[in-house]
XYZ file of C-alpha atoms in Angstrom:
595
model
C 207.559 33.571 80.244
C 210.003 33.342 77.432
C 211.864 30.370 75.826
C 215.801 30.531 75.931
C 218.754 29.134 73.884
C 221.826 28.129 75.694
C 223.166 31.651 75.654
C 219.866 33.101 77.046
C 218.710 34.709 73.708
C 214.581 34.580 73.680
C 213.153 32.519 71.611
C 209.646 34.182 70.694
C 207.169 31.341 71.767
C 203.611 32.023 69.751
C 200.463 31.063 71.163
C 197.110 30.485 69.315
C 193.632 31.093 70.590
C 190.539 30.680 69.009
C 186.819 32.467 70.034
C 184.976 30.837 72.639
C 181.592 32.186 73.385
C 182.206 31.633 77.175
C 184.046 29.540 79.362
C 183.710 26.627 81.581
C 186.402 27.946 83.857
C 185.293 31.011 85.006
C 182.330 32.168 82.690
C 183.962 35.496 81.063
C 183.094 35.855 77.679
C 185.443 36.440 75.262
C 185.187 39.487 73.571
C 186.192 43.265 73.491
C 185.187 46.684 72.862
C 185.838 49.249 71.136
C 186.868 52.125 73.356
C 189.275 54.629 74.281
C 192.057 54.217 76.597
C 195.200 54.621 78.202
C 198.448 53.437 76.459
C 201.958 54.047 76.493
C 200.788 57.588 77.925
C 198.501 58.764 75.952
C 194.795 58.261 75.576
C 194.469 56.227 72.004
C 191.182 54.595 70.380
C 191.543 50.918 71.049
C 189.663 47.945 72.723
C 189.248 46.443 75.716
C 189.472 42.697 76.303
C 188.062 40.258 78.449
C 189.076 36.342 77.490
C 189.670 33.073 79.731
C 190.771 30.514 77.151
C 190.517 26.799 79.055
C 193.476 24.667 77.194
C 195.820 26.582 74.622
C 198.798 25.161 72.926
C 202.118 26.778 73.975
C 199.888 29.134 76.133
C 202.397 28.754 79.270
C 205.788 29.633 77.605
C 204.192 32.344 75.380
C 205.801 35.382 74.523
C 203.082 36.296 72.107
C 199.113 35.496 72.629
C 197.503 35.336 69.016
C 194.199 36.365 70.396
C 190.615 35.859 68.393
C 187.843 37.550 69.901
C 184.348 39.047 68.918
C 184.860 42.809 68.219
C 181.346 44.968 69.360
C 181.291 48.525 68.714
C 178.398 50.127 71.235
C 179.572 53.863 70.623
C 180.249 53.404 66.948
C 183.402 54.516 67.069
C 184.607 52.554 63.815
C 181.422 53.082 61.922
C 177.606 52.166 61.711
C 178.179 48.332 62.505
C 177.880 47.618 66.413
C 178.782 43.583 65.635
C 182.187 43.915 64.058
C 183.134 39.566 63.896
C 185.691 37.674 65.042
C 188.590 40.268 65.444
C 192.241 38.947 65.709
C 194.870 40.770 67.455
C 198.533 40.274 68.870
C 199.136 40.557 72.486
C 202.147 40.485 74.221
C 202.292 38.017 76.651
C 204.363 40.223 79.487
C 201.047 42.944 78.380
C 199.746 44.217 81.525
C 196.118 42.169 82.160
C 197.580 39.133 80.753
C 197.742 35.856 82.608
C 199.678 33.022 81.660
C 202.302 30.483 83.274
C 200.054 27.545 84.508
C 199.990 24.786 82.720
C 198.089 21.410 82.215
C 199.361 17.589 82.301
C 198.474 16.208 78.929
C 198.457 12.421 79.392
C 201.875 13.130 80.934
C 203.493 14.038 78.294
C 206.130 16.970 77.151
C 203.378 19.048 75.675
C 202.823 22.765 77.004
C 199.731 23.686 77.210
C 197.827 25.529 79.427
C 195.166 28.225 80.176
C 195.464 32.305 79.630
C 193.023 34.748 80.815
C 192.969 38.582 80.598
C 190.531 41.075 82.413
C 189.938 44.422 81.622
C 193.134 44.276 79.373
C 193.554 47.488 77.090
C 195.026 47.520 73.711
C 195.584 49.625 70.817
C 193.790 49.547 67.338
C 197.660 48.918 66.111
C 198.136 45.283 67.488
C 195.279 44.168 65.505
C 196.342 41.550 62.877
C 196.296 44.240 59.632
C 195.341 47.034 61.388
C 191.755 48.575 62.124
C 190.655 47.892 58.491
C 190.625 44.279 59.103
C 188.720 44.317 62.070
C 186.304 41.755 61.798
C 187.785 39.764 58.988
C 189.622 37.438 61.599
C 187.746 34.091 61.287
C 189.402 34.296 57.802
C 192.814 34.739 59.228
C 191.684 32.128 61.519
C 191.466 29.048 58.436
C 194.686 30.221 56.882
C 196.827 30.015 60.246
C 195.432 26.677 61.059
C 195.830 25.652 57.421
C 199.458 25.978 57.841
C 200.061 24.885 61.353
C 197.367 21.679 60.789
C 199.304 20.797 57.863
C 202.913 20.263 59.094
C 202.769 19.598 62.950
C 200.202 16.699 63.674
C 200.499 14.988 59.911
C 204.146 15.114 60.376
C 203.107 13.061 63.521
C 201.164 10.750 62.405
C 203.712 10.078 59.596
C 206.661 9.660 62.002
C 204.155 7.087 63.829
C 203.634 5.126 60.407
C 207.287 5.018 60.456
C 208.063 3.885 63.832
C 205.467 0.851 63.746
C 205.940 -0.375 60.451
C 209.883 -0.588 60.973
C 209.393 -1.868 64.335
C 206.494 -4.059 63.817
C 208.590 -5.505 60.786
C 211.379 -6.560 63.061
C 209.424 -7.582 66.126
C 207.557 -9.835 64.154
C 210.207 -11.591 62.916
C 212.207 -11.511 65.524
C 209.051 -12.559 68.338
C 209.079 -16.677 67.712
C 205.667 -18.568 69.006
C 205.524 -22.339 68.507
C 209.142 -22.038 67.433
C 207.839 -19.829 64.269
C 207.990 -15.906 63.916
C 204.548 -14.422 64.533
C 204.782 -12.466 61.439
C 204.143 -15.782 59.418
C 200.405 -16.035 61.426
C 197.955 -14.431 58.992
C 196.118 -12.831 62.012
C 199.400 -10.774 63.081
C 200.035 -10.444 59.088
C 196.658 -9.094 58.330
C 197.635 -6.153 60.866
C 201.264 -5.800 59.617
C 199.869 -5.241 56.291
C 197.653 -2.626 57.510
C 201.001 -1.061 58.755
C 202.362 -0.915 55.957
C 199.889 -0.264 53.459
C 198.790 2.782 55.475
C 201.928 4.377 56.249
C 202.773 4.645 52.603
C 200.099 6.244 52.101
C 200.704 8.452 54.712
C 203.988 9.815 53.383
C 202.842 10.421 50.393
C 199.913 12.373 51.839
C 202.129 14.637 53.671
C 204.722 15.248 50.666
C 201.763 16.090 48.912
C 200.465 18.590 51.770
C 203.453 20.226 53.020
C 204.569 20.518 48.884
C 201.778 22.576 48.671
C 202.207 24.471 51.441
C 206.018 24.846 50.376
C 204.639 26.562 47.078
C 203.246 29.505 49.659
C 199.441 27.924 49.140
C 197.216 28.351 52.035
C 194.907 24.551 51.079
C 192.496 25.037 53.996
C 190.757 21.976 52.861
C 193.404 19.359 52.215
C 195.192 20.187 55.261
C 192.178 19.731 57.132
C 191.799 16.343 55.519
C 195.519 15.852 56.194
C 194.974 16.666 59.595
C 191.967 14.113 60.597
C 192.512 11.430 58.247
C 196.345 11.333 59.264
C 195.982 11.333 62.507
C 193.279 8.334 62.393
C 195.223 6.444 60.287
C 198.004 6.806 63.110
C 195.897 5.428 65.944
C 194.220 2.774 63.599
C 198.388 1.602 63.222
C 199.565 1.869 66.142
C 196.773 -0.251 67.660
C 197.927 -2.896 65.604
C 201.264 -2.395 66.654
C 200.710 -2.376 70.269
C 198.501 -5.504 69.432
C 201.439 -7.225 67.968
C 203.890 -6.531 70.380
C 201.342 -7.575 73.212
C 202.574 -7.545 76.502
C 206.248 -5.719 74.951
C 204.201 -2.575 74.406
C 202.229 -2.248 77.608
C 204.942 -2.750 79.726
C 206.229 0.938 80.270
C 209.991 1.607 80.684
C 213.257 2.391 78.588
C 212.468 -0.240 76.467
C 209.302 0.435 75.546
C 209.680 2.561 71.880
C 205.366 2.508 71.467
C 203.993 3.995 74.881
C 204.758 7.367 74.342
C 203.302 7.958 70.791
C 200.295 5.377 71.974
C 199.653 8.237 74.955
C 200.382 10.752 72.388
C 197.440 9.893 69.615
C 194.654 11.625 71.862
C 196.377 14.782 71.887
C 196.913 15.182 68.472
C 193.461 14.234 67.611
C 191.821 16.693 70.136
C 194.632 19.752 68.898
C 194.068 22.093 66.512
C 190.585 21.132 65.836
C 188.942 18.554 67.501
C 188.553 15.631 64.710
C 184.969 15.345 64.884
C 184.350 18.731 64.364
C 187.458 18.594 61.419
C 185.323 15.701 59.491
C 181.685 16.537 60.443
C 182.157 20.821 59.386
C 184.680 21.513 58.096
C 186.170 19.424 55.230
C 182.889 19.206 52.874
C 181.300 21.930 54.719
C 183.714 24.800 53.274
C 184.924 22.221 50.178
C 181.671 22.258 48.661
C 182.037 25.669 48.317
C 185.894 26.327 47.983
C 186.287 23.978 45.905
C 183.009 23.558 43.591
C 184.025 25.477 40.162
C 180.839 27.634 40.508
C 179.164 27.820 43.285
C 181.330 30.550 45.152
C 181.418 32.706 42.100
C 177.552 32.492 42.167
C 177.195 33.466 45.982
C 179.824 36.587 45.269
C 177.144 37.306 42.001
C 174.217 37.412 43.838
C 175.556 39.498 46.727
C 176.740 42.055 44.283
C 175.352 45.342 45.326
C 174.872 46.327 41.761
C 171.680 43.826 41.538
C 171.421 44.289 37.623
C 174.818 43.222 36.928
C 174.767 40.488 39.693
C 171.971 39.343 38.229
C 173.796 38.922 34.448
C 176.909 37.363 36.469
C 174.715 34.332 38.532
C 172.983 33.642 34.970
C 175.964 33.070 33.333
C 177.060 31.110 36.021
C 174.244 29.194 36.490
C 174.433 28.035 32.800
C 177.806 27.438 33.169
C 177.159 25.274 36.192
C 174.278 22.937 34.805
C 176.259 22.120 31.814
C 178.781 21.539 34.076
C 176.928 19.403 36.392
C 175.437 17.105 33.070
C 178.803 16.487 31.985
C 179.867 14.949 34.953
C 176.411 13.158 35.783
C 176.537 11.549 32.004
C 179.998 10.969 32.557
C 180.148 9.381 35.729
C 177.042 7.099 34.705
C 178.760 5.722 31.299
C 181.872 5.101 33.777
C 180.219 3.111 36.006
C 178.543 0.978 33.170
C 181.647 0.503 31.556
C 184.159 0.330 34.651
C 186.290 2.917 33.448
C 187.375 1.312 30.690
C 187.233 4.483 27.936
C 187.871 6.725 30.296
C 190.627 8.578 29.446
C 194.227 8.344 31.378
C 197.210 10.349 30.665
C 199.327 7.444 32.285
C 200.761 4.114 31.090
C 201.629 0.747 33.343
C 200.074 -0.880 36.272
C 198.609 2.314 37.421
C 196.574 3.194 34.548
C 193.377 1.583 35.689
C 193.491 3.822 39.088
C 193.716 6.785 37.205
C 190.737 5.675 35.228
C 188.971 5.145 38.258
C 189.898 7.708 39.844
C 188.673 10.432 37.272
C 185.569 7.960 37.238
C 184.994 8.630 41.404
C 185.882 11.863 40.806
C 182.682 13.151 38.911
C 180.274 10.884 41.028
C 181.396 12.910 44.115
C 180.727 16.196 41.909
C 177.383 15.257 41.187
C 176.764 14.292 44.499
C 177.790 17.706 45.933
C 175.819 19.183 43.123
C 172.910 17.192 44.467
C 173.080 17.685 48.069
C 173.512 21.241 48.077
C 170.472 21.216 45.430
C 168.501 19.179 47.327
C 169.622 20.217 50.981
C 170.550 23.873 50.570
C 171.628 25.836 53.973
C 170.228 22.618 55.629
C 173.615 20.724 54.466
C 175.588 22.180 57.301
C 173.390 20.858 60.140
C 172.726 17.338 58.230
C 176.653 16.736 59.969
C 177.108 12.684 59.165
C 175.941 12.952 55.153
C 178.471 16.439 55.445
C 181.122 13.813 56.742
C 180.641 10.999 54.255
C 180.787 13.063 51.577
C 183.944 14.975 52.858
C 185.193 11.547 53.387
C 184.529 11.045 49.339
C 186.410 14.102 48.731
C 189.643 13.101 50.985
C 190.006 9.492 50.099
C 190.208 10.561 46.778
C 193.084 13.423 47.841
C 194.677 10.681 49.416
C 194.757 8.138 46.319
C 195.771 10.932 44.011
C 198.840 11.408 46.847
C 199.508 7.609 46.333
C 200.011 7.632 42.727
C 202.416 11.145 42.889
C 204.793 9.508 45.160
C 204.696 6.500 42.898
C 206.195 8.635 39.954
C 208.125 11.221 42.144
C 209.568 7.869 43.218
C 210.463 6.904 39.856
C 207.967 4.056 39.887
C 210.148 1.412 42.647
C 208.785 -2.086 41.546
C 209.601 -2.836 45.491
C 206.536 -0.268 46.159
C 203.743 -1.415 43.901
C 202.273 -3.514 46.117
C 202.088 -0.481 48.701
C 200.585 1.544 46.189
C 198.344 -1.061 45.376
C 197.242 -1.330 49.216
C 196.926 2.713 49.310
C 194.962 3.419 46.384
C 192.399 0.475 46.962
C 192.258 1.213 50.375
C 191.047 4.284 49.418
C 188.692 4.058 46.653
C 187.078 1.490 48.564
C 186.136 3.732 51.602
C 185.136 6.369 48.814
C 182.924 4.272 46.912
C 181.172 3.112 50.466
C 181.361 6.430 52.133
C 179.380 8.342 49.185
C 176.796 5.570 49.061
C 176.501 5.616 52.719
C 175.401 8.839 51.986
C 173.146 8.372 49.417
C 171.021 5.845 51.679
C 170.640 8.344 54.216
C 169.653 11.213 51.961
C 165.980 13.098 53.615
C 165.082 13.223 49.934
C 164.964 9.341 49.118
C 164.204 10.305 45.486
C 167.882 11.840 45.411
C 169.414 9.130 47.464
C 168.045 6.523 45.065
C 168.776 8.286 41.908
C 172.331 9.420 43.050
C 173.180 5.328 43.467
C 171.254 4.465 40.257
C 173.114 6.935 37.927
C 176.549 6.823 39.999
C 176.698 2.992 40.994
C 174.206 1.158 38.611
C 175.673 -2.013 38.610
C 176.781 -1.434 42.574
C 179.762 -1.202 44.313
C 182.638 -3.162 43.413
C 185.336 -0.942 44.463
C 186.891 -4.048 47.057
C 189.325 -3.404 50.134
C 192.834 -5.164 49.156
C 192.756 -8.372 48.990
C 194.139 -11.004 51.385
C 197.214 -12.124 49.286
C 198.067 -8.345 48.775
C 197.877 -7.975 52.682
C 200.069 -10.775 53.200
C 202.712 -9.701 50.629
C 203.138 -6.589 52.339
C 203.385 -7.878 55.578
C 206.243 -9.815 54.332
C 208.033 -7.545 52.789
C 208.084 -5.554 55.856
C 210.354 -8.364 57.581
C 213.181 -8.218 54.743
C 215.661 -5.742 55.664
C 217.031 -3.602 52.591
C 216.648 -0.312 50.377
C 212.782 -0.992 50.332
C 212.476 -1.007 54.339
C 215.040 1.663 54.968
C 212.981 4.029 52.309
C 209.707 3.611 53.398
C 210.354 4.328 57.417
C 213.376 7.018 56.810
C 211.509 9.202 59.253
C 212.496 6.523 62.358
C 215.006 7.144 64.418
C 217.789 3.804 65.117
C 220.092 4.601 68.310
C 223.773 3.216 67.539
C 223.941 3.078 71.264
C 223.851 -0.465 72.830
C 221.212 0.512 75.112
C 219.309 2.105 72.141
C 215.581 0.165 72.415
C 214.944 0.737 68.656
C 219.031 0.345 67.547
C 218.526 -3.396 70.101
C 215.475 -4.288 68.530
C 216.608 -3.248 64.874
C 220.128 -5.430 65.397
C 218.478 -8.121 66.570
C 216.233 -8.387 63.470
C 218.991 -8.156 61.402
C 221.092 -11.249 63.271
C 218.358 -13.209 63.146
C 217.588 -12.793 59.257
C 221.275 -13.169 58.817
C 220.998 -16.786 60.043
C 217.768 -17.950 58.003
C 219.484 -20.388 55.788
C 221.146 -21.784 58.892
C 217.674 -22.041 61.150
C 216.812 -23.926 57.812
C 219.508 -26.388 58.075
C 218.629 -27.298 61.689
C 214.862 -27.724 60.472
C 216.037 -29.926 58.053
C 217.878 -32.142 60.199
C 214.975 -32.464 62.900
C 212.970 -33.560 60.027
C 215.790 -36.184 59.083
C 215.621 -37.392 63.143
C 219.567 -36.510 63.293
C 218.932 -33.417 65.982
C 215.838 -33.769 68.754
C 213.312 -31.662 68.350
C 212.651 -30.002 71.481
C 215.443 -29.537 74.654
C 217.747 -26.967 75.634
C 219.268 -25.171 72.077
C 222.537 -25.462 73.334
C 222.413 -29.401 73.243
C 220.034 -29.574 70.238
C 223.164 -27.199 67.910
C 225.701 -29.934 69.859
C 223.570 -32.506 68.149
C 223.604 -30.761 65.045
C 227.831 -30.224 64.790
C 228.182 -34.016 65.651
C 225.650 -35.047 62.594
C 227.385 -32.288 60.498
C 224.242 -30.467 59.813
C 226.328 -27.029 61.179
C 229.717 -25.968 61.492
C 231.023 -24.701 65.465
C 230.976 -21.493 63.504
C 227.611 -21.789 62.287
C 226.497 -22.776 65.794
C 228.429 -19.448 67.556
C 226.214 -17.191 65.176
C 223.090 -18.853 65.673
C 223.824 -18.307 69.733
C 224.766 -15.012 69.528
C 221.603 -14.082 67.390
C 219.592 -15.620 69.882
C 221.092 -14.128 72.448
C 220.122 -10.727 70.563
C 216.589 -11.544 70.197
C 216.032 -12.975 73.270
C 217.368 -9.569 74.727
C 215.353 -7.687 72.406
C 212.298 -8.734 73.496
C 212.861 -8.355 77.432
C 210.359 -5.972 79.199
C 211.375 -3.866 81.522
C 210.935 -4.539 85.066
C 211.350 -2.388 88.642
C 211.747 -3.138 92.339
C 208.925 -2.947 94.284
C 208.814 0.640 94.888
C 210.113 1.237 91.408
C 212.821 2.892 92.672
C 215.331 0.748 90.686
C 215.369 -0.459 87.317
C 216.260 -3.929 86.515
C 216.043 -4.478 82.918
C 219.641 -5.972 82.426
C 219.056 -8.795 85.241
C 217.299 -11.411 83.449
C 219.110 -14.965 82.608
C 218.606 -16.358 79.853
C 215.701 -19.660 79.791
C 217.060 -22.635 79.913
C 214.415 -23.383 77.229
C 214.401 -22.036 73.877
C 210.487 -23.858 72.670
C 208.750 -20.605 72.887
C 210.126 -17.574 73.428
């Protein structure tokens, strides 16, 4: 089943599927053999596949299955080795065997996916991903497709949703009056708007950072797995708040409604491409420590040489190598903590300095608590899951700080965004600081739990969320329309169309910060007793032209604001049956006290 253009050109649709040892659905395991057999008329050494994948992305407009499998050799036609490993190959989807077409309904949304089976399905040694040398080497080829794929698609998502709340939330805030007083001003619906904010800065500069890398033809396994869970958390953490704030506007489904889609949207991306539980509990520190450590991997390579004398020389080297390494950073990290940073070294002037002290500081007391988990824990690490997690938590909140800080210079350091990079950078050294002594309470070895904290955070943990104030700021700033606004949600989409719900919502804003000096006038004059302070608004702004506290013109703007806003925050609503829409038939209230 291809994919067209308007002209009926095919569109080659690819399709992803990862090694299952079985399935649920029908109980065929999913693996092939190696074999001779039958192809394009002639009898060719190839394999034979069996596979019944449950839920695959793109699966049911496929023109190309990407297939991973376990590869078993009973005949030894390839060699000694029986077991060959996860195997990838690339099947045609129109291949003879191959079942595709049906797919599932994902929360109801636009995404295809769906299940593909193949029985007794024959194919040649050729259509294996690098040919028949690289059979077995697949699970490799595995990490650096996903690492490409993870790293655009869902953090690209959860950045557009960053965008789309915090522009939103901004004007619905300010726009939504309660008690005659935008809800935005309520520190309870502030504290969340700052969340908005403060997280979906750091969200775009988490995916710059990503995708730049992957631009640069890198294949960062690690950070886009990081990218991947942490993004996509960060998206449902934000647009709870947002469907919080907007209440009853967001739960009300219809053309109006800009947040129900994404809101349905969240659970898919956080189940795709790696469930996130398995992303944070496996795979982040679980191949980081490794992948990332400066020694460690060249050790493992030493002392599987096959030439055992000069493995041997190799891992000594190393070894040396790694334990002056590893007192460097202990040392280090302890006179940091003592000190709070303060002769650390930072290659960076201004009101960032101190993070990049701190940052260098967190920085070795995650290194010497790898070094000290895999010392103490050793092939044990991977099946301890939750002190895995915290300490791949360590290891992405400080990605995601260092991301901060680069978007503050690429950005040639905006004044308007220091108090977003403040949020993003304490937001994450905070959760750091608390994941990797999370970790060190619930070390088996108590010994190394207790020392870890004593050398790493002597004097404890005073790495604090933002602060109130800082919240509030932010959440202010997100209900003044300019340059500021406009650059931090680019990524969200404003309909010119009058029907547009983000274009109505985003007009209405702006009309009703147009007329804030005026709404101040007419404050000022029920404080003075010249207007009434509660009635219909049409008699109170009569009361206000005869005392002279506005103009008729003044008066014609403020109605035709509130007309705006009262129209942007209308929910939509159906006949009975729901056959008919009726949105656009709501009067106006005769009362304007609290809507």
């Amino acid at each position: 089943m291809a994919t067209k253009l308007a002209d009926g050109t095919d569109i080659p649709c690819f399709a992803l599927t990862g090694p299952e040892a079985g399935s649920d659905a029908g109980g065929i395991p999913d693996k092939g053999v190696v074999c001779y057999g039958e192809h394009e008329g002639k009898e060719v050494l190839g394999i034979r596949l069996n596979w019944n994948k449950r839920y695959i992305t793109l699966a049911p407009v496929a023109t190309v299955l990407g297939l991973a499998f376990k590869l078993h050799d009973p005949d030894q036609l390839l060699g000694e080795k029986e077991d060959i490993g996860i195997t990838c190959a690339l099947i045609p989807a129109d291949h003879k065997g191959v079942e595709i077409g049906e797919r599932h309904d994902p929360l109801h949304l636009a995404f295809m996916n769906g299940p593909t089976r193949g029985k007794d399905v024959f194919i040649p040694m050729e259509w294996l991903i690098g040919g028949q040398e690289y059979a077995g080497r697949g699970w490799r080829m595995l990490v650096e497709c996903l690492s490409a794929g993870r790293g655009i698609s869902l953090p690209a998502l959860g950045t557009a949703i960053g965008h789309l709340t915090t522009r939103t939330t901004g004007a619905y805030a300010y726009v939504r009056k309660q008690f005659g007083m935008s809800i935005g001003k309520f520190e309870g619906v502030a504290e969340a708007m700052g969340r908005i904010g403060g997280l979906t800065y750091l969200l775009e500069a988490t995916r710059t950072l990503t995708t730049t890398s992957l631009d640069m033809g890198e294949k960062p396994g690690i950070v886009t797995a990081i990218a991947k869970y942490h993004m996509t958390e960060m998206a449902r953490t934000i647009l709870n708040d947002s469907m919080d704030i907007h209440a009853g506007r967001a739960i009300q489904d219809g053309p109006m409604n800009y947040l129900a889609s994404s809101y349905l949207g969240i659970p898919v991306a956080i189940t795709v491409e790696g469930a996130n539980i398995l992303t944070r509990n496996l795979m982040i520190f679980g191949q980081g420590a490794t992948r990332c450590h400066p020694f460690v991997l060249q050790e493992m390579e030493a002392a599987a040489n096959p030439d055992a004398k000069q493995g041997a020389a190799d891992f000594d080297k190393l070894l040396f190598k790694h334990i002056g390494h590893a007192t460097k950073n202990t040392f280090g990290a302890f006179a940091a903590a003592l000190t709070g940073s303060k002769f650390v070294g930072a290659h960076m002037s201004g009101p960032t300095k101190v993070y990049y002290k701190d940052l260098t500081r967190l920085s070795k007391a995650l290194a010497v608590s790898a070094d000290f988990a895999m010392l103490t824990l050793g092939g044990d690490l991977k099946r301890k899951e939750m002190i895995s997690a915290r300490l791949g938590d360590g290891l992405a909140y400080l990605f995601m700080a260092s991301a901060a800080l680069k978007k503050y210079e690429d950005d040639g350091r905006q004044a308007s965004d220091l108090d977003y990079v403040h949020y993003a950078v304490q937001h994450c050294f905070h959760h750091a600081a608390k994941s990797l002594n999370e970790a060190y309470k619930n070390f088996p070895a108590r010994w190394a739990g207790v020392t870890l904290k004593g050398l790493l955070f002597p004097l404890g943990n005073h790495f604090e969320k933002p602060s109130d104030n800082l919240t509030l700021e932010l959440a202010k700033s997100m209900m003044v329309p300019g340059a500021h606004r406009d650059r931090l949600t680019h990524l969200c989409y404003i309909g010119e169309q009058p029907n547009d719900k983000i274009g109505l919502m985003e007009n209405a804003f702006l009309a009703m910060y147009d007329i804030r000096d005026l709404e101040k006038k007419l404050f000022v004059g029920v404080k003075e007793g010249k207007i009434a302070r509660k009635g219909l608004l049409k008699d109170r702004l009569q009361q206000a032209i005869e005392a002279n506290v506005l103009t008729e013109q003044e008066v014609e703007k403020i109605l035709a604001a509130d007309a705006l806003r009262y129209k942007a925050i209308q929910v939509d609503h159906f006949s009975h049956d729901f056959s008919e829409v009726r949105t656009d038939k709501v009067d106006k209230p005769k009362l304007n006290s609290v809507a």
